[in-house]
Amino acid sequence: MDRGKPGSKMHVLSDANGLPLVVAVSAANVHDSEGLKPMIAGIQTQHDPHRGCHFKPRRLHADKAYDIPHLRKWLWGKHIGVRIARKGIESSERLGRRRWVIERTISWLSGYRRLNPRYERHPRNYLAFLGLAAALCCYKRLLKLTM
């Protein structure tokens, strides 16, 4: 966290394949961990009428910025498994097998010209373009799967 840093951060929550599920924008001087609860709350649980069950996230992989005890307890209360590197104990290299997925997703979103660098003055406009880019990523993946 840099208190004087201008700009914004892009927060992305994706599935195991890298499809963006939830996107958000925050100020650059806000700690990453403060964006986690709204992102998890933004996931809609889906009901499968044939099986009679709800789908929800089962596991969360994150870096050391999210290693805060109250976040771990909150996720545990939501029955979401946590795989967060612990500060001072684990190296970030062990998360590399899973973390490249989200890094690739952020790279896909940053590839859109309107998002990087940020041209929009208002955060709601930037968030709208970020959501549009996420929808385009999902559409492109759908085209690959159906062809």
CSV table of C-alpha atoms in Angstrom, one decimal:
chain,number,residue,atom,x,y,z
A,1,MET,CA,0.0,0.0,0.0
A,2,ASP,CA,1.3,3.4,-1.0
A,3,ARG,CA,-0.6,6.2,0.6
A,4,GLY,CA,0.3,8.8,-2.0
A,5,LYS,CA,-0.1,6.6,-5.1
A,6,PRO,CA,-2.5,8.0,-7.6
A,7,GLY,CA,-4.5,5.7,-10.0
A,8,SER,CA,-6.6,2.6,-9.6
A,9,LYS,CA,-6.3,-1.1,-9.1
A,10,MET,CA,-8.1,-3.8,-11.1
A,11,HIS,CA,-9.5,-6.6,-8.9
A,12,VAL,CA,-10.5,-9.8,-10.7
A,13,LEU,CA,-12.0,-13.0,-9.4
A,14,SER,CA,-11.8,-15.9,-11.9
A,15,ASP,CA,-12.6,-19.5,-12.1
A,16,ALA,CA,-10.0,-22.3,-12.4
A,17,ASN,CA,-9.8,-21.8,-16.2
A,18,GLY,CA,-9.2,-18.1,-16.0
A,19,LEU,CA,-12.6,-16.8,-17.0
A,20,PRO,CA,-13.3,-13.6,-15.1
A,21,LEU,CA,-16.3,-14.0,-12.8
A,22,VAL,CA,-16.3,-10.7,-10.9
A,23,VAL,CA,-14.4,-7.5,-11.7
A,24,ALA,CA,-14.0,-4.5,-9.5
A,25,VAL,CA,-12.0,-1.2,-9.3
A,26,SER,CA,-10.5,0.5,-6.3
A,27,ALA,CA,-8.1,3.3,-5.6
A,28,ALA,CA,-4.4,2.5,-5.9
A,29,ASN,CA,-3.7,3.6,-2.3
A,30,VAL,CA,-6.2,1.0,-0.8
A,31,HIS,CA,-4.9,-2.3,0.4
A,32,ASP,CA,-5.7,-5.4,-1.7
A,33,SER,CA,-7.4,-7.2,1.1
A,34,GLU,CA,-10.2,-4.7,1.4
A,35,GLY,CA,-11.5,-5.7,-2.0
A,36,LEU,CA,-11.9,-9.4,-1.2
A,37,LYS,CA,-15.2,-9.4,0.7
A,38,PRO,CA,-17.1,-7.4,-1.9
A,39,MET,CA,-15.8,-9.7,-4.6
A,40,ILE,CA,-16.8,-12.9,-2.8
A,41,ALA,CA,-20.2,-11.4,-2.0
A,42,GLY,CA,-20.6,-10.5,-5.7
A,43,ILE,CA,-20.6,-14.2,-6.7
A,44,GLN,CA,-24.1,-15.4,-7.2
A,45,THR,CA,-24.7,-19.0,-6.1
A,46,GLN,CA,-26.5,-20.9,-8.9
A,47,HIS,CA,-29.1,-23.5,-8.2
A,48,ASP,CA,-29.2,-26.6,-10.3
A,49,PRO,CA,-32.9,-27.8,-10.4
A,50,HIS,CA,-31.9,-31.3,-11.6
A,51,ARG,CA,-29.5,-32.0,-8.8
A,52,GLY,CA,-31.2,-29.8,-6.2
A,53,CYS,CA,-27.9,-28.2,-5.1
A,54,HIS,CA,-26.2,-24.8,-5.1
A,55,PHE,CA,-22.9,-24.1,-6.8
A,56,LYS,CA,-20.5,-21.9,-4.8
A,57,PRO,CA,-16.8,-21.3,-4.8
A,58,ARG,CA,-14.9,-24.1,-3.0
A,59,ARG,CA,-11.4,-22.9,-2.9
A,60,LEU,CA,-9.6,-19.5,-3.0
A,61,HIS,CA,-6.0,-19.1,-4.1
A,62,ALA,CA,-4.4,-15.8,-3.2
A,63,ASP,CA,-1.1,-14.1,-2.6
A,64,LYS,CA,0.4,-12.8,0.7
A,65,ALA,CA,-1.5,-9.6,0.5
A,66,TYR,CA,-4.6,-11.5,1.6
A,67,ASP,CA,-3.0,-13.2,4.6
A,68,ILE,CA,-5.1,-11.5,7.3
A,69,PRO,CA,-6.6,-13.5,10.1
A,70,HIS,CA,-10.0,-12.0,10.0
A,71,LEU,CA,-10.3,-12.7,6.2
A,72,ARG,CA,-9.3,-16.3,6.8
A,73,LYS,CA,-12.0,-16.6,9.5
A,74,TRP,CA,-14.6,-14.9,7.3
A,75,LEU,CA,-13.8,-17.3,4.3
A,76,TRP,CA,-13.9,-20.3,6.7
A,77,GLY,CA,-17.3,-19.1,7.9
A,78,LYS,CA,-18.5,-19.1,4.2
A,79,HIS,CA,-17.1,-22.7,3.8
A,80,ILE,CA,-14.6,-21.6,1.2
A,81,GLY,CA,-11.2,-23.4,1.4
A,82,VAL,CA,-8.2,-21.1,1.6
A,83,ARG,CA,-4.8,-21.4,0.0
A,84,ILE,CA,-3.1,-18.2,0.8
A,85,ALA,CA,0.7,-17.9,1.2
A,86,ARG,CA,1.5,-17.0,4.8
A,87,LYS,CA,3.6,-14.0,5.4
A,88,GLY,CA,7.1,-14.8,6.6
A,89,ILE,CA,6.6,-18.6,6.3
A,90,GLU,CA,5.9,-19.6,2.8
A,91,SER,CA,7.4,-18.3,-0.4
A,92,SER,CA,5.2,-17.1,-3.2
A,93,GLU,CA,6.8,-19.6,-5.6
A,94,ARG,CA,4.6,-22.5,-4.4
A,95,LEU,CA,1.5,-20.7,-5.5
A,96,GLY,CA,2.9,-20.3,-9.0
A,97,ARG,CA,1.1,-23.4,-10.3
A,98,ARG,CA,-2.3,-21.8,-9.6
A,99,ARG,CA,-1.5,-18.1,-9.7
A,100,TRP,CA,-0.5,-18.0,-13.4
A,101,VAL,CA,-4.2,-18.4,-14.2
A,102,ILE,CA,-5.2,-15.1,-12.7
A,103,GLU,CA,-2.1,-13.4,-14.0
A,104,ARG,CA,-3.1,-14.6,-17.5
A,105,THR,CA,-6.6,-13.3,-17.0
A,106,ILE,CA,-5.4,-9.9,-15.9
A,107,SER,CA,-3.1,-9.9,-19.0
A,108,TRP,CA,-6.2,-10.6,-21.2
A,109,LEU,CA,-8.1,-7.7,-19.7
A,110,SER,CA,-5.1,-5.4,-19.9
A,111,GLY,CA,-4.8,-6.2,-23.6
A,112,TYR,CA,-7.8,-4.1,-24.3
A,113,ARG,CA,-6.6,-0.6,-25.4
A,114,ARG,CA,-9.2,1.3,-23.4
A,115,LEU,CA,-8.1,-0.3,-20.1
A,116,ASN,CA,-4.4,0.1,-20.1
A,117,PRO,CA,-3.5,3.0,-19.5
A,118,ARG,CA,-6.6,4.2,-17.9
A,119,TYR,CA,-8.3,6.9,-20.0
A,120,GLU,CA,-11.5,7.2,-18.1
A,121,ARG,CA,-11.8,9.9,-15.4
A,122,HIS,CA,-14.8,8.4,-13.6
A,123,PRO,CA,-14.4,5.0,-11.9
A,124,ARG,CA,-17.9,3.9,-13.0
A,125,ASN,CA,-16.9,4.3,-16.7
A,126,TYR,CA,-13.7,2.4,-16.2
A,127,LEU,CA,-15.6,-0.3,-14.4
A,128,ALA,CA,-18.1,-0.5,-17.3
A,129,PHE,CA,-15.2,-1.0,-19.8
A,130,LEU,CA,-13.6,-3.6,-17.5
A,131,GLY,CA,-16.9,-5.5,-17.3
A,132,LEU,CA,-17.2,-5.3,-21.1
A,133,ALA,CA,-13.6,-6.6,-21.5
A,134,ALA,CA,-14.5,-9.5,-19.1
A,135,ALA,CA,-17.6,-10.3,-21.2
A,136,LEU,CA,-15.5,-10.3,-24.3
A,137,CYS,CA,-13.0,-12.7,-22.7
A,138,CYS,CA,-15.8,-15.1,-21.8
A,139,TYR,CA,-17.3,-14.8,-25.3
A,140,LYS,CA,-14.0,-15.6,-27.0
A,141,ARG,CA,-13.6,-18.7,-24.8
A,142,LEU,CA,-17.1,-19.8,-25.7
A,143,LEU,CA,-16.2,-19.5,-29.4
A,144,LYS,CA,-13.1,-21.6,-28.9
A,145,LEU,CA,-15.1,-24.3,-27.1
A,146,THR,CA,-17.9,-24.5,-29.7
A,147,MET,CA,-15.7,-24.5,-32.8
